[in-house]
Each structure stands twice: as structure tokens, then as C-alpha cells.
């Protein structure tokens, strides 16, 4: 069985910033969970560079970021944000 993947910005994966914004889209591939994770501080210029996106195994990402686990059962079209890592995620409209 192939593991589901997610996409996270490299500020989360390599600079260990906490997740500040998470959203789920329709999967792009059969192994894509649809989850996308950002710190929330990325600039538009940063986001426009594909090299800043890292595809991760969702289960591994969840082990490193257990605070996102409660979000993972939500369907495509869901979005969540928080101001800082000490706060709980709150549902927000997907923009």
C-alpha cells in the first residue's frame, strides 16, 4: 500500500517553523491526501517559487507535527489557521 502524501512549505520542513495555516484540496494524484501546510508567514514571492514546496509522507509529517492530527479527517475544502503554535486551530473559509 502506498502512503498518502501532503505538501508543506520548506520553512516548516527544514526551518522547523510551526504550522499556522492548513487546508485540504481535492487530491492532485492518487497518493495525494490533498493537505497543504504553511507557516502562515510566507510571502507571495516565496509562495510563487515551486522549490519552496516539499512533498512529504502525511503520516511522517503528522508525527513531527502532532498538532495537525485532529484536522486530518476533515474533507477537501476545509481550512484552518492559528496565530501562533500555542493556540488551537480554528476553521476558516478556504480562500
C-alpha positions as semicolon CSV with decimal commas, in nm:
position;residue;x (nm);y (nm);z (nm)
1;X;0,000;0,000;0,000
2;X;0,127;0,344;-0,090
3;X;0,136;0,610;0,180
4;X;-0,065;0,927;0,133
5;X;0,137;1,244;0,086
6;X;0,092;1,609;0,174
7;X;0,269;1,928;0,072
8;X;0,439;2,163;0,318
9;X;0,646;2,474;0,269
10;X;1,015;2,436;0,335
11;X;1,003;2,684;0,623
12;X;0,809;2,414;0,808
13;X;1,004;2,112;0,687
14;X;1,360;2,247;0,706
15;X;1,339;2,553;0,931
16;X;1,106;2,387;1,184
17;X;0,852;2,670;1,190
18;X;0,515;2,557;1,328
19;X;0,211;2,509;1,106
20;X;-0,003;2,822;1,113
21;X;-0,234;2,751;0,819
22;X;-0,358;2,418;0,686
23;X;-0,603;2,347;0,407
24;X;-0,724;2,049;0,211
25;X;-0,787;2,047;-0,162
26;X;-0,903;1,774;-0,396
27;X;-0,609;1,532;-0,436
28;X;-0,378;1,608;-0,728
29;X;-0,266;1,243;-0,762
30;X;-0,393;0,906;-0,633
31;X;-0,146;0,920;-0,340
32;X;-0,210;1,288;-0,253
33;X;-0,412;1,346;0,065
34;X;-0,492;1,699;-0,053
35;X;-0,344;1,850;0,264
36;X;-0,125;2,161;0,235
37;X;0,061;2,305;0,534
38;X;0,209;2,655;0,565
39;X;0,355;2,856;0,850
40;X;0,129;3,147;0,759
41;X;0,420;3,389;0,729
42;X;0,523;3,302;0,372
43;X;0,521;3,597;0,132
44;X;0,356;3,588;-0,210
45;X;0,703;3,597;-0,368
46;X;0,805;3,296;-0,158
47;X;0,487;3,108;-0,249
48;X;0,544;3,166;-0,620
49;X;0,862;2,954;-0,615
50;X;0,786;2,581;-0,659
51;X;1,116;2,485;-0,493
52;X;0,970;2,605;-0,162
53;X;0,715;2,321;-0,156
54;X;0,813;1,981;-0,018
55;X;0,606;1,665;-0,072
56;X;0,603;1,460;0,249
57;X;0,450;1,135;0,366
58;X;0,145;1,252;0,561
59;X;0,195;1,002;0,846
60;X;0,556;1,117;0,894
61;X;0,453;1,484;0,881
62;X;0,184;1,417;1,144
63;X;0,442;1,251;1,372
64;X;0,659;1,564;1,353
65;X;0,359;1,799;1,383
66;X;0,108;1,619;1,608
67;X;-0,099;1,936;1,645
68;X;-0,234;1,882;1,290
69;X;-0,363;1,528;1,360
70;X;-0,712;1,643;1,473
71;X;-0,754;1,819;1,136
72;X;-0,678;1,523;0,912
73;X;-1,028;1,371;0,895
74;X;-1,179;1,691;0,756
75;X;-1,284;1,682;0,389
76;X;-1,144;1,869;0,088
77;X;-1,245;2,234;0,109
78;X;-1,151;2,262;0,477
79;X;-0,908;2,523;0,606
80;X;-0,769;2,604;0,949
81;X;-0,545;2,873;1,095
82;X;-0,394;2,989;1,422
83;X;-0,196;3,296;1,524
84;X;0,083;3,100;1,693
85;X;0,179;2,749;1,799
86;X;0,035;2,793;2,149
87;X;-0,318;2,836;2,012
88;X;-0,566;2,583;1,877
89;X;-0,651;2,574;1,509
90;X;-0,979;2,740;1,411
91;X;-1,181;2,662;1,099
92;X;-1,172;2,941;0,841
93;X;-1,313;2,977;0,489
94;X;-1,087;2,830;0,221
95;X;-0,968;3,117;0,003
